Short mmCIF file of C-alpha atoms and ligand atoms in Angstrom, two decimals:
data_model
loop_
_atom_site.label_atom_id
_atom_site.label_comp_id
_atom_site.label_asym_id
_atom_site.label_seq_id
_atom_site.Cartn_x
_atom_site.Cartn_y
_atom_site.Cartn_z
CA MET A 1 0.00 0.00 0.00
CA ALA A 2 1.52 3.33 -1.04
CA GLY A 3 0.28 6.87 -0.55
CA ARG A 4 -0.63 6.51 3.09
CA LEU A 5 0.24 10.19 3.69
CA THR A 6 -0.74 11.67 0.34
CA GLY A 7 -1.56 15.38 0.56
CA LYS A 8 -0.19 15.77 4.07
CA THR A 9 2.56 18.06 5.28
CA ALA A 10 4.87 16.55 7.88
CA ILE A 11 7.46 18.27 10.04
CA VAL A 12 10.17 15.87 11.21
CA VAL A 13 12.28 17.42 13.96
CA GLY A 14 15.65 15.74 14.26
CA ALA A 15 15.45 14.55 10.64
CA GLY A 16 19.19 14.16 10.22
CA SER A 17 21.42 11.36 11.33
CA SER A 18 24.22 11.91 13.83
CA GLY A 19 26.50 9.51 11.97
CA PRO A 20 26.77 7.47 8.78
CA GLY A 21 23.83 5.19 8.08
CA TRP A 22 20.20 5.51 9.05
CA GLY A 23 18.99 7.19 12.22
CA ASN A 24 15.36 7.01 13.32
CA GLY A 25 14.55 10.55 12.20
CA LYS A 26 16.10 10.23 8.77
CA ALA A 27 14.29 6.94 8.13
CA ALA A 28 10.96 8.43 9.25
CA ALA A 29 11.38 11.51 7.04
CA VAL A 30 12.23 9.39 3.98
CA LEU A 31 9.40 6.94 4.67
CA PHE A 32 6.81 9.71 5.15
CA ALA A 33 7.88 11.20 1.80
CA ARG A 34 7.67 7.81 0.06
CA GLU A 35 4.10 7.62 1.35
CA GLY A 36 3.20 10.93 -0.23
CA ALA A 37 3.87 13.54 2.44
CA SER A 38 5.63 16.84 1.81
CA VAL A 39 8.32 16.64 4.48
CA VAL A 40 9.96 19.52 6.32
CA CYS A 41 13.32 18.12 7.46
CA VAL A 42 14.43 20.00 10.56
CA ASP A 43 17.79 19.65 12.24
CA ARG A 44 20.19 21.68 14.36
CA VAL A 45 22.91 20.66 11.91
CA ALA A 46 22.16 22.22 8.52
CA ALA A 47 24.13 19.59 6.60
CA ALA A 48 22.15 16.80 8.26
CA ALA A 49 18.80 18.39 7.36
CA ILE A 50 19.97 18.96 3.79
CA GLU A 51 21.27 15.39 3.41
CA THR A 52 17.87 13.94 4.37
CA ALA A 53 15.98 16.43 2.18
CA GLU A 54 18.26 15.59 -0.77
CA THR A 55 17.73 11.86 -0.24
CA ILE A 56 13.99 12.54 -0.48
CA SER A 57 14.27 14.76 -3.57
CA ASP A 58 16.59 12.24 -5.25
CA GLU A 59 13.81 9.68 -4.86
CA GLY A 60 11.41 12.11 -6.59
CA HIS A 61 9.52 13.26 -3.50
CA GLN A 62 8.93 16.62 -1.80
CA ALA A 63 11.23 17.94 0.92
CA LEU A 64 12.30 21.20 2.51
CA ALA A 65 15.42 21.43 4.71
CA ILE A 66 15.42 23.78 7.70
CA GLU A 67 18.25 24.44 10.12
CA ALA A 68 16.62 24.95 13.51
CA ASP A 69 17.37 24.19 17.14
CA VAL A 70 14.65 22.85 19.44
CA SER A 71 16.25 24.83 22.27
CA ARG A 72 14.86 27.99 20.66
CA LEU A 73 11.16 28.79 20.56
CA ASP A 74 11.67 31.23 17.68
CA ASP A 75 13.36 28.49 15.63
CA MET A 76 10.32 26.27 16.10
CA ALA A 77 7.98 29.15 15.20
CA ARG A 78 10.05 29.86 12.08
CA THR A 79 9.86 26.16 11.14
CA ALA A 80 6.07 26.09 11.44
CA ALA A 81 5.78 29.31 9.43
CA ALA A 82 8.00 27.83 6.69
CA ALA A 83 5.80 24.74 6.50
CA ARG A 84 2.65 26.85 6.21
CA ASP A 85 4.26 29.06 3.54
CA TRP A 86 5.31 25.95 1.61
CA THR A 87 2.05 23.98 1.50
CA GLY A 88 -0.49 25.95 3.50
CA ARG A 89 -0.87 23.32 6.21
CA ILE A 90 0.74 21.22 8.94
CA ASP A 91 -0.74 17.75 9.38
CA ILE A 92 2.04 15.88 11.15
CA LEU A 93 4.69 16.67 13.75
CA HIS A 94 7.20 13.90 14.36
CA TYR A 95 9.50 14.79 17.26
CA ASN A 96 12.57 12.60 17.04
CA VAL A 97 15.21 14.69 18.81
CA GLY A 98 16.79 12.92 21.75
CA ILE A 99 20.24 13.29 23.29
CA LEU A 100 21.82 11.37 26.12
CA ASP A 101 24.60 11.80 28.61
CA VAL A 102 25.68 8.84 30.69
CA GLY A 103 25.55 9.45 34.44
CA GLY A 104 23.51 8.18 37.37
CA PRO A 105 21.66 10.45 39.79
CA ALA A 106 24.76 10.87 41.97
CA GLU A 107 27.18 11.68 39.16
CA THR A 108 25.25 13.69 36.60
CA THR A 109 25.78 17.44 36.87
CA VAL A 110 22.83 19.77 37.19
CA GLU A 111 23.97 21.51 33.98
CA SER A 112 24.01 18.25 32.01
CA PHE A 113 20.67 17.18 33.51
CA GLN A 114 19.04 20.46 32.59
CA HIS A 115 20.45 20.39 29.06
CA VAL A 116 19.11 16.89 28.36
CA ILE A 117 15.69 17.82 29.78
CA ASP A 118 15.68 21.03 27.76
CA VAL A 119 16.39 19.29 24.44
CA ASN A 120 14.40 16.08 24.91
CA LEU A 121 11.37 17.43 26.78
CA THR A 122 11.13 21.22 26.60
CA GLY A 123 12.07 21.03 22.91
CA LEU A 124 8.98 18.87 22.40
CA LEU A 125 6.89 21.53 24.16
CA ARG A 126 8.35 24.22 21.89
CA ALA A 127 7.68 22.18 18.74
CA CYS A 128 4.11 21.41 19.82
CA GLN A 129 3.42 25.06 20.66
CA ALA A 130 4.60 26.01 17.17
CA VAL A 131 2.26 23.62 15.32
CA LEU A 132 -0.81 23.35 17.55
CA PRO A 133 -2.48 26.64 16.52
CA THR A 134 -2.40 25.52 12.87
CA MET A 135 -3.60 22.00 13.70
CA ARG A 136 -6.40 23.41 15.84
CA ALA A 137 -7.47 25.73 13.04
CA GLN A 138 -7.48 22.76 10.64
CA ARG A 139 -9.28 20.65 13.31
CA ARG A 140 -6.84 17.93 12.29
CA GLY A 141 -3.32 16.84 13.16
CA ALA A 142 -1.15 13.97 14.34
CA ILE A 143 1.85 14.20 16.65
CA ALA A 144 4.30 11.38 17.29
CA ALA A 145 7.15 11.68 19.78
CA VAL A 146 10.07 9.30 19.99
CA ALA A 147 10.44 8.43 23.66
CA SER A 148 12.27 5.27 24.84
CA ILE A 149 11.80 2.19 26.98
CA ALA A 150 14.27 4.03 29.24
CA GLY A 151 11.24 6.13 30.22
CA ILE A 152 9.53 3.10 31.77
CA ARG A 153 12.34 0.65 32.67
CA TYR A 154 15.91 0.64 33.89
CA THR A 155 17.85 -0.46 30.78
CA GLY A 156 21.16 -1.19 32.50
CA VAL A 157 22.75 2.09 31.46
CA PRO A 158 22.90 4.83 34.12
CA TYR A 159 21.53 7.91 32.40
CA ALA A 160 19.26 9.61 34.91
CA SER A 161 18.54 12.67 32.79
CA TYR A 162 17.69 10.67 29.66
CA SER A 163 15.35 8.30 31.52
CA ALA A 164 13.61 11.15 33.33
CA SER A 165 13.21 13.14 30.11
CA LYS A 166 11.69 10.19 28.26
CA ALA A 167 9.27 9.36 31.10
CA ALA A 168 8.12 12.98 30.98
CA VAL A 169 7.77 12.88 27.19
CA ILE A 170 5.39 9.92 27.52
CA GLN A 171 3.18 11.66 30.08
CA PHE A 172 3.30 14.99 28.25
CA ILE A 173 2.04 13.27 25.10
CA ARG A 174 -0.75 11.52 27.01
CA THR A 175 -1.88 14.84 28.47
CA LEU A 176 -1.73 16.58 25.09
CA ALA A 177 -3.69 13.71 23.53
CA VAL A 178 -6.55 13.95 25.99
CA GLU A 179 -6.75 17.74 25.89
CA HIS A 180 -6.64 17.89 22.09
CA ALA A 181 -8.86 14.93 21.21
CA PRO A 182 -11.90 17.25 20.90
CA HIS A 183 -9.90 19.36 18.41
CA GLY A 184 -9.23 16.43 16.05
CA ILE A 185 -5.57 16.19 17.05
CA ARG A 186 -4.00 12.86 18.02
CA ALA A 187 -0.70 12.39 19.89
CA ASN A 188 1.22 9.20 20.61
CA SER A 189 4.65 8.13 21.85
CA ILE A 190 6.95 5.53 20.38
CA LEU A 191 9.14 3.63 22.82
CA PRO A 192 12.08 2.08 20.99
CA GLY A 193 14.10 -0.55 22.82
CA LEU A 194 17.75 -1.17 22.03
CA MET A 195 18.24 0.03 18.46
CA ASN A 196 21.32 -0.03 16.27
CA THR A 197 21.41 3.57 15.08
CA PRO A 198 24.35 5.99 14.79
CA MET A 199 23.27 8.01 17.86
CA ILE A 200 24.25 5.32 20.36
CA VAL A 201 27.87 4.89 19.39
CA GLU A 202 29.68 7.94 20.82
CA PRO A 203 27.56 8.74 23.93
CA LEU A 204 27.44 5.11 25.08
CA LYS A 205 31.23 4.62 24.96
CA LYS A 206 31.23 6.24 28.40
CA HIS A 207 29.33 3.19 29.67
CA TYR A 208 30.38 0.28 27.41
CA GLY A 209 33.99 1.36 26.72
CA PRO A 210 35.70 2.33 23.44
CA ASP A 211 35.23 -0.99 21.57
CA THR A 212 32.16 -0.32 19.38
CA GLY A 213 32.01 -3.94 18.16
CA ALA A 214 31.88 -5.23 21.73
CA MET A 215 29.20 -2.64 22.59
CA LEU A 216 27.00 -3.72 19.69
CA ALA A 217 27.48 -7.41 20.53
CA GLU A 218 26.55 -6.83 24.17
CA ARG A 219 23.42 -4.90 23.19
CA ASP A 220 22.43 -7.56 20.64
CA ALA A 221 22.79 -10.25 23.32
CA GLN A 222 20.45 -8.35 25.67
CA CYS A 223 17.57 -8.52 23.16
CA PRO A 224 15.17 -11.51 23.14
CA MET A 225 15.51 -11.77 19.33
CA GLY A 226 19.30 -11.82 19.65
CA HIS A 227 19.69 -8.52 17.85
CA MET A 228 18.81 -4.85 18.19
CA GLY A 229 16.16 -3.17 16.08
CA ASP A 230 16.95 -0.59 13.41
CA ALA A 231 15.78 2.85 12.32
CA TRP A 232 13.15 1.43 9.95
CA ASP A 233 11.41 -0.39 12.80
CA VAL A 234 10.85 2.97 14.49
CA ALA A 235 9.98 4.72 11.22
CA TYR A 236 7.24 2.23 10.30
CA ALA A 237 5.70 2.59 13.77
CA ALA A 238 5.73 6.36 13.30
CA LEU A 239 4.16 6.01 9.85
CA TYR A 240 1.28 4.02 11.29
CA LEU A 241 0.69 6.44 14.15
CA VAL A 242 0.62 9.57 11.96
CA SER A 243 -1.48 7.98 9.22
CA ASP A 244 -5.27 7.86 9.13
CA GLU A 245 -5.07 4.12 9.78
CA ALA A 246 -4.50 5.13 13.41
CA LYS A 247 -7.47 7.53 13.46
CA TYR A 248 -8.76 6.06 16.75
CA VAL A 249 -5.33 5.71 18.37
CA THR A 250 -4.31 8.54 20.68
CA GLY A 251 -2.55 8.83 24.02
CA ALA A 252 -0.82 5.50 23.34
CA ASP A 253 2.74 4.39 24.09
CA LEU A 254 3.81 2.05 21.30
CA LEU A 255 6.66 -0.31 22.21
CA VAL A 256 9.06 -1.08 19.36
CA ASP A 257 11.49 -3.13 21.38
CA GLY A 258 11.67 -6.74 20.15
CA GLY A 259 10.09 -7.91 23.41
CA ILE A 260 12.76 -6.62 25.78
CA THR A 261 10.28 -4.78 28.02
CA ALA A 262 8.18 -7.92 28.34
CA LYS A 263 11.34 -9.84 29.27
CA PHE A 264 11.94 -7.50 32.21
CA ALA A 265 8.26 -6.92 33.10
N1 NAD B 301 19.08 4.24 19.09
C1 NAD B 301 18.50 3.79 20.15
O1 NAD B 301 18.89 2.76 20.75
C2 NAD B 301 17.30 4.49 20.71
C3 NAD B 301 16.54 3.83 21.68
C4 NAD B 301 15.45 4.47 22.21
C5 NAD B 301 15.09 5.73 21.76
N2 NAD B 301 15.85 6.35 20.83
C6 NAD B 301 15.45 7.70 20.44
O2 NAD B 301 15.48 7.88 19.03
C7 NAD B 301 15.68 9.26 18.75
C8 NAD B 301 16.89 9.56 17.91
O3 NAD B 301 17.12 8.65 16.99
P1 NAD B 301 18.09 8.91 15.75
O4 NAD B 301 18.64 7.55 15.46
O5 NAD B 301 17.38 9.63 14.68
O6 NAD B 301 19.24 9.87 16.37
P2 NAD B 301 20.28 10.78 15.64
O7 NAD B 301 21.09 11.36 16.75
O8 NAD B 301 20.98 10.05 14.55
O9 NAD B 301 19.43 11.91 14.94
C9 NAD B 301 18.81 12.89 15.64
C10 NAD B 301 19.05 14.22 14.97
O10 NAD B 301 18.62 15.21 15.90
C11 NAD B 301 19.44 16.32 15.74
N3 NAD B 301 19.41 17.17 16.93
C12 NAD B 301 20.07 16.99 18.10
N4 NAD B 301 19.85 18.01 18.92
C13 NAD B 301 19.02 18.86 18.26
C14 NAD B 301 18.45 20.11 18.58
N5 NAD B 301 18.71 20.72 19.74
N6 NAD B 301 17.63 20.72 17.68
C15 NAD B 301 17.39 20.13 16.49
N7 NAD B 301 17.93 18.95 16.11
C16 NAD B 301 18.74 18.33 16.99
C17 NAD B 301 20.82 15.76 15.50
O11 NAD B 301 21.66 16.71 14.83
C18 NAD B 301 20.52 14.53 14.67
O12 NAD B 301 20.71 14.77 13.28
C19 NAD B 301 15.90 9.95 20.08
O13 NAD B 301 14.73 10.54 20.54
C20 NAD B 301 16.34 8.80 20.94
O14 NAD B 301 16.17 9.08 22.30
C21 NAD B 301 16.93 5.76 20.28
#
């Protein structure tokens, strides 16, 4: 089935990839475009936004690259305005930005904690505030936020700020979903488990050590299927949640974790 997002305008925040290969945001942006959406590719790193947008245009689909930082409300407002100028509407917000800093509650600095919360959680607030007036005027919209199983379980890695931010993302989305259901706006969280995407490699060396191969093998071994998931697993979940197929799904937390949460239930 193709064309699941035909005629829709999607903003993907964190649409680049922090390393070679496919990150969750890049895969979602490309998949949304393949399904017919006009995709606004937003990233703090201009080159990353442009790379994703060019991948989409090279495949013959519609994309607009925007350099913007979720730490700035005016950047999010400028992004929403650019989307409206481009197509006249905003149907989808996919919030993929997430950073992590290894450190348990005793070790993490207040500055690091606040920075992670600001990007992962307050950035989501800023992005939602930028798009909600348009979605409310349209009486239609779908928001998906990439949270993590770290928001509901201890994953074995001490990252207090990351876990706290993701738990808050899940509850923020539930609250938004209930309050905006009468306005025709849905909101859901995606909870990836252990995924093999470029974002894990550098930050997690602080926990696993410098040997990337050993890190990946250890993470694979933790998963019930014997391997981590990939960016496309998260992207297809996002596609479902922002499409009309999920028209009665809101306030949900969708696990995309290969069963690892059930293993530790
Ligand atoms: N890989 C995993 O194991 C895993 C597991 C659970 C959840 N997640 C979540 O998946 C999401 C990220 O996945 P990814 O693979 O696309 O990561 P990624 O780091 O490859 O891509 C995210 C993009 O966000 C951009 N970004 C970072 N800070 C930003 C800011 N302040 N403003 C705008 N853009 C910014 C980065 O430049 C990057 O291009 C995060 O929310 C993460 O918490 C990942």
